[in-house]
Coordinates of N, CA and C in Angstrom, one line a residue:
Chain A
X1 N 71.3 133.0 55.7 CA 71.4 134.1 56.7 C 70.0 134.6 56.9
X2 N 69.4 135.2 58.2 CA 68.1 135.1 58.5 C 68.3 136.7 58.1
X3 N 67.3 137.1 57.7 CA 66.9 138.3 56.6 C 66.6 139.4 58.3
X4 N 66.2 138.7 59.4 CA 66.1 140.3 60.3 C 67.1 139.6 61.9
X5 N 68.0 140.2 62.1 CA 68.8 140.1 63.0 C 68.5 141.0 64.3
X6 N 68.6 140.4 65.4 CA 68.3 141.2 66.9 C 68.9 141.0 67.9
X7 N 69.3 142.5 68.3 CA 70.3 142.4 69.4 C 69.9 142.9 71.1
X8 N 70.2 143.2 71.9 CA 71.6 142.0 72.1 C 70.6 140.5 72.3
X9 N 71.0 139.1 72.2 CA 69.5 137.6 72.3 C 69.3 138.3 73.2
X10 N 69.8 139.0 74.8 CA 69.1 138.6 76.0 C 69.6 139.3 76.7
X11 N 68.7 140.4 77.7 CA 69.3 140.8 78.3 C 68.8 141.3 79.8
X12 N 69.0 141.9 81.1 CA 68.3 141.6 82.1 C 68.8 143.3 83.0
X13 N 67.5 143.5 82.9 CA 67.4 145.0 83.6 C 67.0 145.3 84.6
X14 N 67.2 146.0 85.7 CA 66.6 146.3 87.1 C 64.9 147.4 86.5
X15 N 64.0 146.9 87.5 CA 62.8 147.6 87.3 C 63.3 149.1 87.0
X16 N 62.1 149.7 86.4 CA 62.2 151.2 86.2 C 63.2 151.7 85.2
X17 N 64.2 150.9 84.9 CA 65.5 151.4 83.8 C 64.9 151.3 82.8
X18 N 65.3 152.1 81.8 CA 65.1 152.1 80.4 C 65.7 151.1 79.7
X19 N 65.4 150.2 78.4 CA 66.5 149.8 77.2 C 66.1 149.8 76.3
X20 N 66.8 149.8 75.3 CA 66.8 149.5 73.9 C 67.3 148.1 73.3
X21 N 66.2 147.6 72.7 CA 66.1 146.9 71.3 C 66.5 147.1 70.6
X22 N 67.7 146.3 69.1 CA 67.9 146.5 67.8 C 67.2 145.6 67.1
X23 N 67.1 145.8 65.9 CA 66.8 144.9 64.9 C 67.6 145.6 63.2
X24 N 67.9 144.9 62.5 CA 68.7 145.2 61.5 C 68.1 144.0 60.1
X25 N 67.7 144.6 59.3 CA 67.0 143.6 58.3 C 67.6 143.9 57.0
X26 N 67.5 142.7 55.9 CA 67.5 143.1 54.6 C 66.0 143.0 53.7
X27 N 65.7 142.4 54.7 CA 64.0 142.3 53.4 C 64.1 143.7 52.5
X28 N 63.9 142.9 51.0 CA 64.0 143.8 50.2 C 62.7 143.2 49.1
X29 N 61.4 144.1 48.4 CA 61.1 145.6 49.0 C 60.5 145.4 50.1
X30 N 60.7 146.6 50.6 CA 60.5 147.2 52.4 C 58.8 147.5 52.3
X31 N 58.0 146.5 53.0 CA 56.4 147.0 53.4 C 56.4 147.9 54.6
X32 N 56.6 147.0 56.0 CA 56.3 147.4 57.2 C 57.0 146.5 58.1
X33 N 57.1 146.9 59.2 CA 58.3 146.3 60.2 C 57.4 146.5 61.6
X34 N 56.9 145.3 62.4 CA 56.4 145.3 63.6 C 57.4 144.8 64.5
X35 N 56.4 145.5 65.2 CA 57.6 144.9 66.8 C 56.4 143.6 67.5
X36 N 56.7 142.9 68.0 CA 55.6 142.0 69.5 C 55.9 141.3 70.3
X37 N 55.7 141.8 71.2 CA 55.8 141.3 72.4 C 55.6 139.9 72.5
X38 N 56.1 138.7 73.5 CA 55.5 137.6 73.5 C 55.3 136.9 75.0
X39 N 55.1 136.9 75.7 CA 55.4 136.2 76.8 C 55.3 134.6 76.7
X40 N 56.5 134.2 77.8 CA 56.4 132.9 77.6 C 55.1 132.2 77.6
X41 N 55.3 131.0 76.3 CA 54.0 130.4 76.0 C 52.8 130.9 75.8
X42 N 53.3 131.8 74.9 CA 52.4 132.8 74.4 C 52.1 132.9 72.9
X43 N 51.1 133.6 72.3 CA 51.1 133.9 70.8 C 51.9 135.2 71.1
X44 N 52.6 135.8 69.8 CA 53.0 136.9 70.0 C 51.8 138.1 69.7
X45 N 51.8 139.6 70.4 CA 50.9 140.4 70.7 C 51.6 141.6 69.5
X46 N 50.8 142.2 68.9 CA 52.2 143.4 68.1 C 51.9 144.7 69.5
X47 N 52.8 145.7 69.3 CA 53.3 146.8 70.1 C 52.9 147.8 68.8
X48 N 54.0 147.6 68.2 CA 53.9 148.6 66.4 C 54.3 148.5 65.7
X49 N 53.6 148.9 64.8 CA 53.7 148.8 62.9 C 54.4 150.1 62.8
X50 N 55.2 149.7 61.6 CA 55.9 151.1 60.9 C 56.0 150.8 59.9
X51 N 55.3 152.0 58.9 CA 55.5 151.7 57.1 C 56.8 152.6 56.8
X52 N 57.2 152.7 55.7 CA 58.8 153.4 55.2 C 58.2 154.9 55.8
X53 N 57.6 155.7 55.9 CA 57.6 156.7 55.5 C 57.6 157.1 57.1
X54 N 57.3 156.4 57.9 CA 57.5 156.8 59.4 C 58.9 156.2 60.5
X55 N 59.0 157.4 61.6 CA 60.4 157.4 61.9 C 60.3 156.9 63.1
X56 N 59.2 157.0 63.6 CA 59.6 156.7 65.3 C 57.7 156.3 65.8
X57 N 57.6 155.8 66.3 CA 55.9 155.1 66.8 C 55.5 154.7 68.4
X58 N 54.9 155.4 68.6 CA 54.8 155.0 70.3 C 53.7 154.0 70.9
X59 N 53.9 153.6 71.5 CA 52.8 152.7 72.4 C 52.5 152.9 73.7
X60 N 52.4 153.8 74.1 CA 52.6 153.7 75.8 C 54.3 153.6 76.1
X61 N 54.8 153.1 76.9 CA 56.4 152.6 77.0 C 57.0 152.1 76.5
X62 N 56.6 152.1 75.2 CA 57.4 151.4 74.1 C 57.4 152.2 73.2
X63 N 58.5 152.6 72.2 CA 59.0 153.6 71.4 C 59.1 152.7 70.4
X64 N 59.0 152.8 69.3 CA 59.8 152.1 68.0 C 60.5 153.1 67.2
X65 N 61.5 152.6 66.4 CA 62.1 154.0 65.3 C 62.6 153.3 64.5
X66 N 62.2 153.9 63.0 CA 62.6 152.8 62.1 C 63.7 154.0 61.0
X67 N 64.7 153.3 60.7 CA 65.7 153.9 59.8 C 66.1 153.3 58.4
X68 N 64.7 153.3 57.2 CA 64.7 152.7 56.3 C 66.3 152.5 54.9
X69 N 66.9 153.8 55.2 CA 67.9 154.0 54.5 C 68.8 153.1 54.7
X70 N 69.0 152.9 56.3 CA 69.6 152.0 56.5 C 69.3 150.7 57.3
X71 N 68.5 150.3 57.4 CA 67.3 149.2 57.4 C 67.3 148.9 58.9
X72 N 67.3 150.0 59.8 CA 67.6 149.3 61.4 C 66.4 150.0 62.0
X73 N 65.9 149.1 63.2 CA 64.8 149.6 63.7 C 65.4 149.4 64.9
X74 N 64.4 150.4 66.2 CA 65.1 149.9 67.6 C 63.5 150.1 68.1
X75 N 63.7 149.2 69.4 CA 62.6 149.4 70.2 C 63.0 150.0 71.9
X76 N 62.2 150.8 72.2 CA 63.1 151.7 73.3 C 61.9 151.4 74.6
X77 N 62.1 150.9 75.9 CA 61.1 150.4 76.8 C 61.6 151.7 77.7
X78 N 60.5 152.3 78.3 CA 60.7 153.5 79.2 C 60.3 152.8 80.7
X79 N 60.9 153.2 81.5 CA 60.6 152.8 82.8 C 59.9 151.1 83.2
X80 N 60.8 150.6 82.5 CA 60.9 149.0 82.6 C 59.7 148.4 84.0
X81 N 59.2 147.7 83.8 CA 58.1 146.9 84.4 C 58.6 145.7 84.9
X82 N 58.0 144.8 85.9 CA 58.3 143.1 85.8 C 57.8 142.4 84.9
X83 N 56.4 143.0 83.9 CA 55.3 142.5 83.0 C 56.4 142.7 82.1
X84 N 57.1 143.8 82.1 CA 57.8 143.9 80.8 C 58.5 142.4 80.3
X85 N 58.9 141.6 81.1 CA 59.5 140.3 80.7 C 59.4 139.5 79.6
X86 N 59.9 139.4 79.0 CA 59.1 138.8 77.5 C 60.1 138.8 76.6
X87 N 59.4 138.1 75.3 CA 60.6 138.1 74.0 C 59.8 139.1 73.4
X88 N 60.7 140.0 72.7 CA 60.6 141.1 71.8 C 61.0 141.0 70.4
X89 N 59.9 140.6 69.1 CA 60.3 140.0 68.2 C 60.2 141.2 66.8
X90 N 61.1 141.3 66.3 CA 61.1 141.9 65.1 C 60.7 141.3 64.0
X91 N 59.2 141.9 63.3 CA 58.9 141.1 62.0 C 59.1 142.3 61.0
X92 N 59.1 141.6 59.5 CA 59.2 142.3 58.6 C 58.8 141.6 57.5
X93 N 57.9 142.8 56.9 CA 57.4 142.1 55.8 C 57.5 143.0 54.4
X94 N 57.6 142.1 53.4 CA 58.1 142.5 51.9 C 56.9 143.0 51.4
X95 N 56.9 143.7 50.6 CA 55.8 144.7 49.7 C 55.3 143.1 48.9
X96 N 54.3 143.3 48.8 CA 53.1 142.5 47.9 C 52.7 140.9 48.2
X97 N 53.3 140.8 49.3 CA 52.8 139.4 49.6 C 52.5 139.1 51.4
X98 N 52.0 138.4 51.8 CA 51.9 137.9 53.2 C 52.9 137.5 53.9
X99 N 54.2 137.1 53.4 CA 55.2 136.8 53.8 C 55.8 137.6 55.1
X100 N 56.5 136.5 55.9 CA 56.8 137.7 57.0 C 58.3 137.2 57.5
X101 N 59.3 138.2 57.4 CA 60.5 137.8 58.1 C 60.8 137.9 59.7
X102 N 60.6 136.9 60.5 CA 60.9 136.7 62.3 C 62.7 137.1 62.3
X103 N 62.3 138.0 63.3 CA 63.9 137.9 64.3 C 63.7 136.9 64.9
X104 N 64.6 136.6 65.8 CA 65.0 135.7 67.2 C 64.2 135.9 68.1
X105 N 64.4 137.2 68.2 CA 63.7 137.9 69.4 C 64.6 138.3 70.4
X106 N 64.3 139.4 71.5 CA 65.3 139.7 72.5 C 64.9 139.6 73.3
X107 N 65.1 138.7 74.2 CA 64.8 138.4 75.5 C 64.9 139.0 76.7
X108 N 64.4 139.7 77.3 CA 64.3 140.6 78.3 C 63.4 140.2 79.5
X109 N 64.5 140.2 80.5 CA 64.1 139.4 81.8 C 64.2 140.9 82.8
X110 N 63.4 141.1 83.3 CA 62.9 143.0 84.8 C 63.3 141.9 85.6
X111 N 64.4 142.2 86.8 CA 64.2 141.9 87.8 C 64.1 143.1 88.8
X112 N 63.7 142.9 90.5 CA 63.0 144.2 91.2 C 64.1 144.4 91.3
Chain B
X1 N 38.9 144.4 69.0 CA 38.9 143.2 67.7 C 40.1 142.3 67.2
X2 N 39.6 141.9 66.3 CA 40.8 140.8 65.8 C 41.3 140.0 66.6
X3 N 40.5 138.9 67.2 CA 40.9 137.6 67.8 C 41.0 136.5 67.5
X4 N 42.5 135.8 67.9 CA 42.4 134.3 67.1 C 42.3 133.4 68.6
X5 N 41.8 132.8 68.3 CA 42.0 131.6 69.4 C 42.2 130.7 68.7
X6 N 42.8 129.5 69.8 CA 43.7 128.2 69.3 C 42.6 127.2 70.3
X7 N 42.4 125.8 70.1 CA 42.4 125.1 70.8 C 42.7 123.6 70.8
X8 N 43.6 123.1 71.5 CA 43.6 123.0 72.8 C 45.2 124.3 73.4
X9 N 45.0 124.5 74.2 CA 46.4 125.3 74.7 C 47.4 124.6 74.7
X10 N 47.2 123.4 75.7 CA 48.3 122.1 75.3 C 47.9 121.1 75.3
X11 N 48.5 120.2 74.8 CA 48.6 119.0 74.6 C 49.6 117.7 74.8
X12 N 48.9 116.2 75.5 CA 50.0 115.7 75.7 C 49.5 114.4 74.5
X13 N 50.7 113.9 74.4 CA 49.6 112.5 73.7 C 50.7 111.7 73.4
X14 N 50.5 110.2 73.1 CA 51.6 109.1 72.8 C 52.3 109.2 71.6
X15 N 53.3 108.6 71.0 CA 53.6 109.0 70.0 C 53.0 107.6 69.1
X16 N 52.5 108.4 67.8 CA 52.0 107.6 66.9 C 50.3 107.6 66.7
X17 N 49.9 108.8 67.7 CA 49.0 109.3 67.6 C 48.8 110.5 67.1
X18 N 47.2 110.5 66.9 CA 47.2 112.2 65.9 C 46.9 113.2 67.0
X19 N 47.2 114.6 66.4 CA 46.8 115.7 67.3 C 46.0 116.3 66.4
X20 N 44.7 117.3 66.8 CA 44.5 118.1 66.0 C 44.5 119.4 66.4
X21 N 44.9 120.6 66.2 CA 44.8 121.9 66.7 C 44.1 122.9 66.0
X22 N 42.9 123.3 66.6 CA 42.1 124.4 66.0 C 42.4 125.7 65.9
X23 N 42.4 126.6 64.6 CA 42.6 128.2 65.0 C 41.6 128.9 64.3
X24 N 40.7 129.4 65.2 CA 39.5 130.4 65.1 C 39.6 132.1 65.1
X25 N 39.2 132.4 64.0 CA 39.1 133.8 64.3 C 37.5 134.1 64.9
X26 N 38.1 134.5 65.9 CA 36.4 135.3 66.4 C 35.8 136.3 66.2
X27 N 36.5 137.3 66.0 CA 35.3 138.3 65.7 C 35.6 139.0 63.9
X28 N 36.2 138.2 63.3 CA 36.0 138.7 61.9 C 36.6 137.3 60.4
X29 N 36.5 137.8 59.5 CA 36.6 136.3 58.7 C 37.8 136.5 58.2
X30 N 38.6 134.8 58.0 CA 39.7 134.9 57.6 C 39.9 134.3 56.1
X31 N 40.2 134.7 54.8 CA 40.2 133.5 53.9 C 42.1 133.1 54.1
X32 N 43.0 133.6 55.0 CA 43.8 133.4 55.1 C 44.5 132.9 56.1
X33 N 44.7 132.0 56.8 CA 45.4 131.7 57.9 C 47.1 130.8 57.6
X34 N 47.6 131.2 59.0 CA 49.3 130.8 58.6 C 49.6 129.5 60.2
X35 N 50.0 128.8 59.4 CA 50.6 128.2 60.8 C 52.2 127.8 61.1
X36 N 52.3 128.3 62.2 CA 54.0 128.6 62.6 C 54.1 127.4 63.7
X37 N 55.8 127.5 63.7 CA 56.5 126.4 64.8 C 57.2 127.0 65.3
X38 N 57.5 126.9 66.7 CA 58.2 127.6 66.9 C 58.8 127.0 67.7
X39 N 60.5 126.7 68.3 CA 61.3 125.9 69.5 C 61.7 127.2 70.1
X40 N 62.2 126.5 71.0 CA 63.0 127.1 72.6 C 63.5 128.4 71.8
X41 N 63.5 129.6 72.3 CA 64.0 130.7 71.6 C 64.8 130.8 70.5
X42 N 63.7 130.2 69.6 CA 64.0 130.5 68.2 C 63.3 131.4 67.5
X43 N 63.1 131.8 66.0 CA 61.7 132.5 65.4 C 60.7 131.8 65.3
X44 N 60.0 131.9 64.8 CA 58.4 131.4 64.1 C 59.1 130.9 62.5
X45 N 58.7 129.5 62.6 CA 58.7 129.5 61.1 C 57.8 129.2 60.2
X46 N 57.6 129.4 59.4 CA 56.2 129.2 58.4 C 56.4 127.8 58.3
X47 N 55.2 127.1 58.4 CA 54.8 125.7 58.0 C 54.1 125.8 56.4
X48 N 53.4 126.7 56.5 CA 52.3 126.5 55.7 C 51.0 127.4 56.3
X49 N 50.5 127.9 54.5 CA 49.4 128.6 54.4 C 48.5 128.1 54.2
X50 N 47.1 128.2 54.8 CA 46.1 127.9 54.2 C 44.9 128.5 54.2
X51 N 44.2 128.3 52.7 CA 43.6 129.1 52.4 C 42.3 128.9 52.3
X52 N 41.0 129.2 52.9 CA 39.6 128.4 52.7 C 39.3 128.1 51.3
X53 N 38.8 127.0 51.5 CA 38.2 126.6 50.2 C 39.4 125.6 49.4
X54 N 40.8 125.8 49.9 CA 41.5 125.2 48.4 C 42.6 124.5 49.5
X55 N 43.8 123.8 48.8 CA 44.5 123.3 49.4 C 45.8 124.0 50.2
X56 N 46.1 124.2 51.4 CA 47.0 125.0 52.1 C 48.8 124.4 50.8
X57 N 49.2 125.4 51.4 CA 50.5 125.9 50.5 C 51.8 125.4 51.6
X58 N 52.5 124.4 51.4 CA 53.2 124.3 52.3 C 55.0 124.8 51.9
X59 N 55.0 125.0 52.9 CA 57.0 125.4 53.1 C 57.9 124.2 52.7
X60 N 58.5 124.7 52.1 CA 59.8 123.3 51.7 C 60.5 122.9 53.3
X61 N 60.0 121.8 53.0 CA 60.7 120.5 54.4 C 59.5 120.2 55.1
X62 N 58.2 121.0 54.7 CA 56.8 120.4 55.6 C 56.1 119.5 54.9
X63 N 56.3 118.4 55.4 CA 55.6 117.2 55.1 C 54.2 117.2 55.3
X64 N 53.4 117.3 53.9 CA 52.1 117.8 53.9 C 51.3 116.7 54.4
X65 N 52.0 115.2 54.2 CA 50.9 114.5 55.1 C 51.1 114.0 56.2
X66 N 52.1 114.5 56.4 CA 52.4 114.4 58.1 C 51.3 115.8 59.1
X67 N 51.5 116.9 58.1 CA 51.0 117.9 59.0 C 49.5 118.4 58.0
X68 N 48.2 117.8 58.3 CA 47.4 118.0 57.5 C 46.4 119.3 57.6
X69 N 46.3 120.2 56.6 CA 45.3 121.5 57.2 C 44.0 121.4 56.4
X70 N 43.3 121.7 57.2 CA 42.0 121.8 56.8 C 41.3 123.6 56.8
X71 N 41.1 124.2 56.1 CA 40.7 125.3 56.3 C 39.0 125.6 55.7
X72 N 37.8 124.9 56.2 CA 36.9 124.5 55.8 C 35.9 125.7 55.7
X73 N 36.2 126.8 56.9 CA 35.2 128.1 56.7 C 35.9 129.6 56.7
X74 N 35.5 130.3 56.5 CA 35.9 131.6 56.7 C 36.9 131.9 58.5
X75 N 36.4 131.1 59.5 CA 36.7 131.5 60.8 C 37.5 130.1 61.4
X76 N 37.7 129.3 60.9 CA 38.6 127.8 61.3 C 39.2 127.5 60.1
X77 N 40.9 127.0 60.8 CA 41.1 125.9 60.7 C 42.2 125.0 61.1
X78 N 42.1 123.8 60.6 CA 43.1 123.0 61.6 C 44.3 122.8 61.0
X79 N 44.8 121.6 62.1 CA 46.2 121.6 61.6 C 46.5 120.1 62.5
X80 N 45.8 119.0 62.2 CA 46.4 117.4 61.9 C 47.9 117.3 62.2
X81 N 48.5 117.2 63.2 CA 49.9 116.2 63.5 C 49.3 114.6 63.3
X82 N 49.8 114.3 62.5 CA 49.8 112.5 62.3 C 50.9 111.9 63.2
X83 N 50.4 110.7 63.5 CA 51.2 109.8 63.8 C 52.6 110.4 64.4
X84 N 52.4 111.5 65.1 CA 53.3 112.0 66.3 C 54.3 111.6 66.7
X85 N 55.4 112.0 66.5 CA 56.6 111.7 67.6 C 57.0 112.4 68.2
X86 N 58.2 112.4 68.8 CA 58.6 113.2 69.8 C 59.5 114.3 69.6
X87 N 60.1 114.7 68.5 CA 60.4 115.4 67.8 C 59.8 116.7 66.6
X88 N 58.0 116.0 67.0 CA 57.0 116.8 66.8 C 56.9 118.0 67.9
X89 N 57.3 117.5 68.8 CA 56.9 118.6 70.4 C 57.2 120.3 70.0
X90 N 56.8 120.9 70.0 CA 56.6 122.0 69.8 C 55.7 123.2 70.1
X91 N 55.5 124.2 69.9 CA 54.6 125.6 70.2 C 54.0 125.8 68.6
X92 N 52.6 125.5 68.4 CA 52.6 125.4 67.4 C 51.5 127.0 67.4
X93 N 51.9 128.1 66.4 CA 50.9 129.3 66.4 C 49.9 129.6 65.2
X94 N 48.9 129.5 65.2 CA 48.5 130.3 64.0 C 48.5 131.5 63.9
X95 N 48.1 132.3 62.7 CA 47.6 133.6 62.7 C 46.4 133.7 61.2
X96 N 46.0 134.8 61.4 CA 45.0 135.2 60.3 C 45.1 136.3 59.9
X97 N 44.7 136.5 58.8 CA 44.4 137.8 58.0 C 43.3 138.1 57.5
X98 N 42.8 139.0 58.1 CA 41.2 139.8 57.7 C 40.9 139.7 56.1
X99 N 39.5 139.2 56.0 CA 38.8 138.8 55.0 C 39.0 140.1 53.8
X100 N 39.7 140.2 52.9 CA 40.0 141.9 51.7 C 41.6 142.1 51.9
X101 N 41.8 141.7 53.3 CA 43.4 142.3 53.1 C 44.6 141.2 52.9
X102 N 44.4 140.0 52.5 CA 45.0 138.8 52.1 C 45.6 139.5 51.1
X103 N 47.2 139.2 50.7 CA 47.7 139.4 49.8 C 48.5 141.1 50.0
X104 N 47.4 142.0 50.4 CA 47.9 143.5 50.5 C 49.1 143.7 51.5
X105 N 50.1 144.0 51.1 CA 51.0 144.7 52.0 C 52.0 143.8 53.0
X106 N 51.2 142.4 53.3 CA 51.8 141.4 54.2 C 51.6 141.9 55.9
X107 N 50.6 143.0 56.0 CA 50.8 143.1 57.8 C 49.5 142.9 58.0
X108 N 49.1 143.0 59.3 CA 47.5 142.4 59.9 C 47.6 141.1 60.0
X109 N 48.6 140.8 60.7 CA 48.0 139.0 60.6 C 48.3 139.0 62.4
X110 N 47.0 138.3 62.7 CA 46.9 138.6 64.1 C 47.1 137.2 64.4
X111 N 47.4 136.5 65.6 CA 48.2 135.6 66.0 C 47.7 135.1 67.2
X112 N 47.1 133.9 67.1 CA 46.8 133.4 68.6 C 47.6 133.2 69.4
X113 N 46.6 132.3 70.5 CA 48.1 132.8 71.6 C 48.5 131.0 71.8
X114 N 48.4 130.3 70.4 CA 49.4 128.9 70.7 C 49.0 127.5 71.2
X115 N 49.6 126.9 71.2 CA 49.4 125.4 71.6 C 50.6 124.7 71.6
X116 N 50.8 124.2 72.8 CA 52.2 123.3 73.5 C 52.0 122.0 73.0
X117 N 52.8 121.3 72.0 CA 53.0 120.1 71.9 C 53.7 119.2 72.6
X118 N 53.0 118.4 73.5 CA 54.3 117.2 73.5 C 53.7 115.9 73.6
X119 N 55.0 115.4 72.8 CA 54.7 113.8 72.0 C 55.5 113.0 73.3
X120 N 54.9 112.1 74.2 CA 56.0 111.2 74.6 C 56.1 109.9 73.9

């Protein structure tokens, strides 16, 4: 079972709308949890880092919020873009090592 | 800061030929770099680490002499597809981790932007 799960795979928003991203992980111990962006045929880009002790992280139109108690992070897009188009990937990584756990990613297609 | 570049972007080539793909950090040193695979909307998966100076670390099911890494300086290194097939085809990514923070914490690994495999 893959250690960080993301919902919904895919989903398709009219410009300017808001959505939210989940992601739900077990990596256990808890370092830090990014979010990145990826566009097709792309490397992925990070948006944000979150260590345990922070709740919510901004980027410009992108919100992250991390709920370490219960291991769920969400990514929140404000006023949706066409650039916004992209896979949105949840990583997570374990205290003491380089290791990193990939979501799926959430696919998010702006149309005008 | 913190740039990786990859080269070539893509690639086409026969099968039973080699590929080789470079990943460069440019503006800072890596003694760590990672290289990922990645298919049609799936995750990134680890191939294998490598680490300058010593022999890269591979993932159970990566066939180390199928996929050969060379990590020769602080700022490169490669990553050898042998004898290619077409089931090689893939998005293959590196990333790096800044020279002191290898090991610490598992974040900072910055991520080129890739290279398209295809084997016909």
């Amino acid at each position: 079972k893959n250690q960080v799960e993301q919902s919904p795979q895919s989903l398709i928003i009219l410009e300017g709308k808001n959505c939210t991203l989940q992601c739900n992980y077990t990596v256990s111990p808890f370092s830090n949890l990014r979010w990145y962006k990826q566009d097709t045929g792309r490397g992925p880009v990070s948006l944000t880092i979150m260590t345990f002790s922070e709740n919510t992280k901004s980027n410009g139109r992108y919100t992250a919020t991390l709920d370490a108690d219960t291991k769920q992070s969400s990514l929140h897009i404000t006023a949706s873009q066409l650039s916004d188009s992209a896979s949105y990937i949840c990583v997570v990584s374990a205290y003491g090592n380089n290791r990193l756990a990939f979501g799926k990613g959430n696919q998010v297609v702006v149309i005008p | 800061g913190a740039v990786v570049s990859q080269h070539p972007s893509r690639v086409i080539c026969k099968s039973g030929t080699s590929v080789k793909i470079e990943c460069r950090s440019l503006d800072f040193q890596a003694t760590t770099m990672f290289w990922y695979r990645q298919f049609p909307k799936q995750s990134l998966m680890l191939m294998a680490t490598s680490n300058e100076g010593s022999k890269a670390t591979y993932e159970q099911g990566v066939e180390k002499d199928k996929f050969l890494i060379n990590h020769a300086s602080l700022t490169l290194s490669t990553l050898t597809v042998t004898s290619a097939h077409p089931e090689d085809s893939s998005f293959y990514i590196c990333s790096a981790v800044p020279y002191g923070l290898a090991g610490r914490r598992g974040e900072t690994q910055y991520f080129g932007p890739g290279t398209r495999l295809l084997v016909l």
